[in-house]
Amino acid sequence: MKRSLPELQESPQPLVMVTAYDYPGGQHAEAAGVDLILVGDSLGNVVLGYDSTAPVTLADMIHHARAVRRGAPHTFMVVDLPFGTYHTGVQDAMRNAVRVIQETGADAIKMEGASPEILAVVQTLTRNGIPVMGHVGLMPQTATAQGGLKVQGKDDASARATLEGALALAAAGAFALVLEVIPARLAKLISEKLTIPTIGIGAGVGCGGQVLVTHDLLGVYEGEEKKIAKRYAEVGQISREAIQKYAAEVRAREFPARDNSFVMKDEVLDKLY
């Protein structure tokens, strides 16, 4: 049964959130019993092959979120609003958020930042019944303006801005916050000051929950492990080895074998000659 917002906010255990981008991803996440699924605009990097999340469109998010919802009908689903869909004013943001909710069956949307403009959007959406998950710290959509994909909140000014942004988002009505790539002590302080859950990624164990990109935790892409993630499987290696084995059997005419083939009666075949 899908957990309600109050149940998520009052959970005595840390919340578990993973990303999903398609039907099987949704199925696997729901079967594993996670608390929340995030259809993240990280799909631009891990599914669509972009160098950043910036090219991801609203149509992309809706397309993938609909597939996830079909796979996970009973899990609380949050969908990212992609870059540019909530930066041009409250009306545009409201229109795009409504589209996501109506067309995907999402339970909430997520947006990055805590500027006055973003806070106004959060206030408007939440007042109109659309739950919003906030996001502070490293913000991939605007990482260039932050100096790149690096730790935020390490100096006094950046740490204060992150804390104040988190407090402002909570005051604006956000039901939870993602804290991304900030020092663990800062994330713990923010978590202690807020009455809403914090969900960390690269933010230490002191948050109210954790989120990981599924492709990272499954090891879909071979190579060096990311500092903010942990590989719980080596799916990429398993997939590559399986395809290599298939290719070898095809070239050796070992596949398809008799068990993979269909037969017909000899008299039927004889009539064809």
GROMACS .gro file of C-alpha atoms in nm:
model
  273
    1MET     CA    1   0.000   0.000   0.000
    2LYS     CA    2   0.128   0.345  -0.095
    3ARG     CA    3   0.249   0.547   0.203
    4SER     CA    4   0.081   0.883   0.257
    5LEU     CA    5   0.263   1.212   0.304
    6PRO     CA    6   0.204   1.214   0.681
    7GLU     CA    7   0.328   0.856   0.705
    8LEU     CA    8   0.644   0.946   0.515
    9GLN     CA    9   0.703   1.258   0.721
   10GLU     CA   10   0.653   1.075   1.050
   11SER     CA   11   0.850   0.763   0.962
   12PRO     CA   12   1.055   0.639   1.259
   13GLN     CA   13   1.304   0.480   1.020
   14PRO     CA   14   1.519   0.653   0.757
   15LEU     CA   15   1.333   0.687   0.427
   16VAL     CA   16   1.459   0.487   0.130
   17MET     CA   17   1.435   0.649  -0.214
   18VAL     CA   18   1.576   0.528  -0.544
   19THR     CA   19   1.549   0.653  -0.898
   20ALA     CA   20   1.357   0.474  -1.170
   21TYR     CA   21   1.314   0.564  -1.535
   22ASP     CA   22   1.107   0.284  -1.692
   23TYR     CA   23   0.856   0.006  -1.630
   24PRO     CA   24   1.100  -0.263  -1.508
   25GLY     CA   25   1.279  -0.006  -1.293
   26GLY     CA   26   0.951   0.082  -1.127
   27GLN     CA   27   0.863  -0.285  -1.080
   28HIS     CA   28   1.196  -0.368  -0.918
   29ALA     CA   29   1.186  -0.067  -0.685
   30GLU     CA   30   0.833  -0.143  -0.570
   31ALA     CA   31   0.908  -0.512  -0.521
   32ALA     CA   32   1.210  -0.417  -0.309
   33GLY     CA   33   0.985  -0.215  -0.079
   34VAL     CA   34   1.135   0.133  -0.112
   35ASP     CA   35   0.946   0.424   0.042
   36LEU     CA   36   0.972   0.663  -0.252
   37ILE     CA   37   1.066   0.649  -0.618
   38LEU     CA   38   1.224   0.949  -0.786
   39VAL     CA   39   1.186   0.982  -1.160
   40GLY     CA   40   1.487   1.208  -1.180
   41ASP     CA   41   1.607   1.423  -1.463
   42SER     CA   42   1.928   1.226  -1.411
   43LEU     CA   43   1.770   1.012  -1.681
   44GLY     CA   44   1.945   1.254  -1.915
   45ASN     CA   45   2.281   1.118  -1.802
   46VAL     CA   46   2.209   0.753  -1.728
   47VAL     CA   47   1.940   0.670  -1.985
   48LEU     CA   48   1.955   0.924  -2.269
   49GLY     CA   49   2.332   0.967  -2.284
   50TYR     CA   50   2.352   1.344  -2.232
   51ASP     CA   51   2.646   1.510  -2.061
   52SER     CA   52   2.414   1.690  -1.817
   53THR     CA   53   2.051   1.715  -1.714
   54ALA     CA   54   1.999   2.044  -1.898
   55PRO     CA   55   1.872   1.894  -2.230
   56VAL     CA   56   1.599   1.690  -2.060
   57THR     CA   57   1.252   1.811  -2.159
   58LEU     CA   58   0.914   1.801  -1.988
   59ALA     CA   59   0.802   1.551  -2.253
   60ASP     CA   60   1.096   1.326  -2.159
   61MET     CA   61   1.000   1.336  -1.793
   62ILE     CA   62   0.634   1.263  -1.861
   63HIS     CA   63   0.716   0.976  -2.098
   64HIS     CA   64   0.945   0.804  -1.850
   65ALA     CA   65   0.733   0.877  -1.542
   66ARG     CA   66   0.426   0.720  -1.702
   67ALA     CA   67   0.625   0.401  -1.759
   68VAL     CA   68   0.752   0.400  -1.401
   69ARG     CA   69   0.401   0.448  -1.265
   70ARG     CA   70   0.279   0.147  -1.465
   71GLY     CA   71   0.553  -0.057  -1.300
   72ALA     CA   72   0.505   0.086  -0.951
   73PRO     CA   73   0.139   0.174  -0.897
   74HIS     CA   74   0.161   0.145  -0.519
   75THR     CA   75   0.475   0.346  -0.437
   76PHE     CA   76   0.494   0.720  -0.367
   77MET     CA   77   0.642   0.869  -0.687
   78VAL     CA   78   0.819   1.203  -0.715
   79VAL     CA   79   0.897   1.349  -1.058
   80ASP     CA   80   1.162   1.612  -1.131
   81LEU     CA   81   1.058   1.926  -1.312
   82PRO     CA   82   1.340   1.965  -1.566
   83PHE     CA   83   1.548   2.274  -1.627
   84GLY     CA   84   1.353   2.568  -1.767
   85THR     CA   85   1.007   2.441  -1.678
   86TYR     CA   86   0.973   2.635  -1.353
   87HIS     CA   87   1.216   2.923  -1.402
   88THR     CA   88   0.997   3.149  -1.617
   89GLY     CA   89   0.732   3.238  -1.365
   90VAL     CA   90   0.474   3.094  -1.133
   91GLN     CA   91   0.212   3.043  -1.405
   92ASP     CA   92   0.445   2.839  -1.625
   93ALA     CA   93   0.559   2.634  -1.328
   94MET     CA   94   0.203   2.568  -1.218
   95ARG     CA   95   0.099   2.466  -1.569
   96ASN     CA   96   0.392   2.226  -1.605
   97ALA     CA   97   0.348   2.076  -1.260
   98VAL     CA   98  -0.020   2.012  -1.325
   99ARG     CA   99   0.070   1.838  -1.651
  100VAL     CA  100   0.312   1.609  -1.470
  101ILE     CA  101   0.060   1.518  -1.201
  102GLN     CA  102  -0.227   1.464  -1.446
  103GLU     CA  103  -0.035   1.277  -1.715
  104THR     CA  104   0.189   1.055  -1.500
  105GLY     CA  105   0.000   0.988  -1.179
  106ALA     CA  106   0.287   1.137  -0.979
  107ASP     CA  107   0.232   1.202  -0.609
  108ALA     CA  108   0.468   1.501  -0.598
  109ILE     CA  109   0.714   1.701  -0.801
  110LYS     CA  110   1.069   1.807  -0.719
  111MET     CA  111   1.256   2.123  -0.809
  112GLU     CA  112   1.601   2.259  -0.734
  113GLY     CA  113   1.698   2.579  -0.559
  114ALA     CA  114   1.575   2.826  -0.302
  115SER     CA  115   1.586   3.162  -0.479
  116PRO     CA  116   1.298   3.404  -0.414
  117GLU     CA  117   1.150   3.302  -0.750
  118ILE     CA  118   1.167   2.932  -0.667
  119LEU     CA  119   1.021   2.991  -0.321
  120ALA     CA  120   0.726   3.172  -0.480
  121VAL     CA  121   0.668   2.870  -0.704
  122VAL     CA  122   0.683   2.630  -0.408
  123GLN     CA  123   0.432   2.840  -0.218
  124THR     CA  124   0.191   2.854  -0.511
  125LEU     CA  125   0.210   2.484  -0.591
  126THR     CA  126   0.168   2.369  -0.232
  127ARG     CA  127  -0.122   2.607  -0.175
  128ASN     CA  128  -0.290   2.451  -0.476
  129GLY     CA  129  -0.249   2.097  -0.354
  130ILE     CA  130   0.067   1.990  -0.537
  131PRO     CA  131   0.326   1.846  -0.295
  132VAL     CA  132   0.677   1.974  -0.360
  133MET     CA  133   1.009   1.817  -0.265
  134GLY     CA  134   1.285   2.078  -0.246
  135HIS     CA  135   1.652   2.038  -0.328
  136VAL     CA  136   1.956   2.228  -0.197
  137GLY     CA  137   2.331   2.179  -0.199
  138LEU     CA  138   2.469   2.068  -0.533
  139MET     CA  139   2.206   2.135  -0.798
  140PRO     CA  140   2.291   1.954  -1.122
  141GLN     CA  141   2.058   2.166  -1.337
  142THR     CA  142   2.260   2.479  -1.259
  143ALA     CA  143   2.591   2.321  -1.156
  144THR     CA  144   2.789   2.544  -1.391
  145ALA     CA  145   2.684   2.849  -1.191
  146GLN     CA  146   2.798   2.667  -0.875
  147GLY     CA  147   3.144   2.610  -1.013
  148GLY     CA  148   3.082   2.260  -1.140
  149LEU     CA  149   2.988   1.926  -0.988
  150LYS     CA  150   3.164   1.970  -0.654
  151VAL     CA  151   3.088   1.977  -0.284
  152GLN     CA  152   2.876   2.270  -0.170
  153GLY     CA  153   2.857   2.428   0.176
  154LYS     CA  154   3.223   2.390   0.270
  155ASP     CA  155   3.285   2.759   0.344
  156ASP     CA  156   3.091   2.992   0.571
  157ALA     CA  157   2.897   3.174   0.298
  158SER     CA  158   2.802   2.860   0.110
  159ALA     CA  159   2.709   2.671   0.427
  160ARG     CA  160   2.492   2.958   0.549
  161ALA     CA  161   2.321   2.990   0.211
  162THR     CA  162   2.248   2.615   0.207
  163LEU     CA  163   2.104   2.624   0.560
  164GLU     CA  164   1.894   2.934   0.493
  165GLY     CA  165   1.770   2.790   0.165
  166ALA     CA  166   1.661   2.470   0.337
  167LEU     CA  167   1.476   2.662   0.609
  168ALA     CA  168   1.308   2.884   0.350
  169LEU     CA  169   1.190   2.588   0.142
  170ALA     CA  170   1.040   2.425   0.449
  171ALA     CA  171   0.865   2.751   0.539
  172ALA     CA  172   0.735   2.778   0.181
  173GLY     CA  173   0.561   2.442   0.216
  174ALA     CA  174   0.802   2.177   0.084
  175PHE     CA  175   0.720   1.838   0.237
  176ALA     CA  176   1.079   1.710   0.219
  177LEU     CA  177   1.423   1.819   0.099
  178VAL     CA  178   1.703   1.654  -0.094
  179LEU     CA  179   2.045   1.750   0.041
  180GLU     CA  180   2.303   1.676  -0.228
  181VAL     CA  181   2.680   1.666  -0.189
  182ILE     CA  182   2.726   1.878   0.122
  183PRO     CA  183   2.940   1.808   0.432
  184ALA     CA  184   2.786   1.549   0.662
  185ARG     CA  185   2.792   1.782   0.964
  186LEU     CA  186   2.606   2.052   0.774
  187ALA     CA  187   2.346   1.802   0.654
  188LYS     CA  188   2.298   1.679   1.012
  189LEU     CA  189   2.253   2.036   1.136
  190ILE     CA  190   1.995   2.111   0.867
  191SER     CA  191   1.812   1.787   0.942
  192GLU     CA  192   1.797   1.874   1.312
  193LYS     CA  193   1.661   2.222   1.244
  194LEU     CA  194   1.383   2.108   1.012
  195THR     CA  195   1.056   1.938   1.096
  196ILE     CA  196   1.031   1.784   0.749
  197PRO     CA  197   1.240   1.488   0.626
  198THR     CA  198   1.575   1.542   0.459
  199ILE     CA  199   1.692   1.290   0.203
  200GLY     CA  200   2.063   1.284   0.146
  201ILE     CA  201   2.284   1.193  -0.145
  202GLY     CA  202   2.648   1.245  -0.066
  203ALA     CA  203   2.541   1.418   0.255
  204GLY     CA  204   2.623   1.169   0.529
  205VAL     CA  205   2.420   0.942   0.751
  206GLY     CA  206   2.255   1.216   0.959
  207CYS     CA  207   1.974   1.282   0.711
  208GLY     CA  208   1.619   1.155   0.746
  209GLY     CA  209   1.664   0.925   0.448
  210GLN     CA  210   1.884   0.848   0.151
  211VAL     CA  211   1.847   0.842  -0.227
  212LEU     CA  212   2.067   0.680  -0.489
  213VAL     CA  213   2.059   0.661  -0.865
  214THR     CA  214   1.963   0.301  -0.934
  215HIS     CA  215   2.221   0.268  -1.210
  216ASP     CA  216   2.491   0.358  -0.956
  217LEU     CA  217   2.383   0.115  -0.685
  218LEU     CA  218   2.338  -0.164  -0.940
  219GLY     CA  219   2.672  -0.100  -1.110
  220VAL     CA  220   2.510  -0.070  -1.451
  221TYR     CA  221   2.808   0.127  -1.579
  222GLU     CA  222   3.144  -0.034  -1.524
  223GLY     CA  223   3.432   0.174  -1.400
  224GLU     CA  224   3.531   0.369  -1.092
  225GLU     CA  225   3.277   0.380  -0.810
  226LYS     CA  226   3.136   0.725  -0.733
  227LYS     CA  227   3.220   0.862  -0.389
  228ILE     CA  228   2.856   0.949  -0.317
  229ALA     CA  229   2.729   0.602  -0.408
  230LYS     CA  230   2.787   0.238  -0.325
  231ARG     CA  231   2.771  -0.046  -0.574
  232TYR     CA  232   2.553  -0.327  -0.442
  233ALA     CA  233   2.581  -0.531  -0.762
  234GLU     CA  234   2.778  -0.544  -1.088
  235VAL     CA  235   2.494  -0.553  -1.338
  236GLY     CA  236   2.705  -0.395  -1.610
  237GLN     CA  237   2.966  -0.669  -1.591
  238ILE     CA  238   2.701  -0.941  -1.576
  239SER     CA  239   2.520  -0.794  -1.878
  240ARG     CA  240   2.839  -0.762  -2.083
  241GLU     CA  241   2.946  -1.118  -2.006
  242ALA     CA  242   2.601  -1.253  -2.091
  243ILE     CA  243   2.597  -1.076  -2.428
  244GLN     CA  244   2.950  -1.197  -2.501
  245LYS     CA  245   2.842  -1.554  -2.426
  246TYR     CA  246   2.537  -1.517  -2.649
  247ALA     CA  247   2.752  -1.380  -2.933
  248ALA     CA  248   2.996  -1.670  -2.900
  249GLU     CA  249   2.715  -1.929  -2.913
  250VAL     CA  250   2.559  -1.768  -3.220
  251ARG     CA  251   2.891  -1.768  -3.403
  252ALA     CA  252   2.948  -2.132  -3.307
  253ARG     CA  253   2.591  -2.224  -3.411
  254GLU     CA  254   2.520  -2.340  -3.058
  255PHE     CA  255   2.224  -2.104  -3.027
  256PRO     CA  256   1.943  -2.151  -3.096
  257ALA     CA  257   1.951  -2.511  -2.977
  258ARG     CA  258   1.673  -2.763  -3.031
  259ASP     CA  259   1.500  -2.647  -2.712
  260ASN     CA  260   1.482  -2.294  -2.858
  261SER     CA  261   1.341  -2.407  -3.194
  262PHE     CA  262   1.003  -2.522  -3.325
  263VAL     CA  263   0.941  -2.843  -3.522
  264MET     CA  264   0.697  -2.951  -3.791
  265LYS     CA  265   0.585  -3.288  -3.924
  266ASP     CA  266   0.799  -3.447  -4.194
  267GLU     CA  267   0.504  -3.496  -4.427
  268VAL     CA  268   0.424  -3.125  -4.416
  269LEU     CA  269   0.782  -3.037  -4.494
  270ASP     CA  270   0.796  -3.292  -4.778
  271LYS     CA  271   0.504  -3.121  -4.953
  272LEU     CA  272   0.707  -2.802  -4.974
  273TYR     CA  273   0.980  -2.960  -5.184
   0.00000   0.00000   0.00000
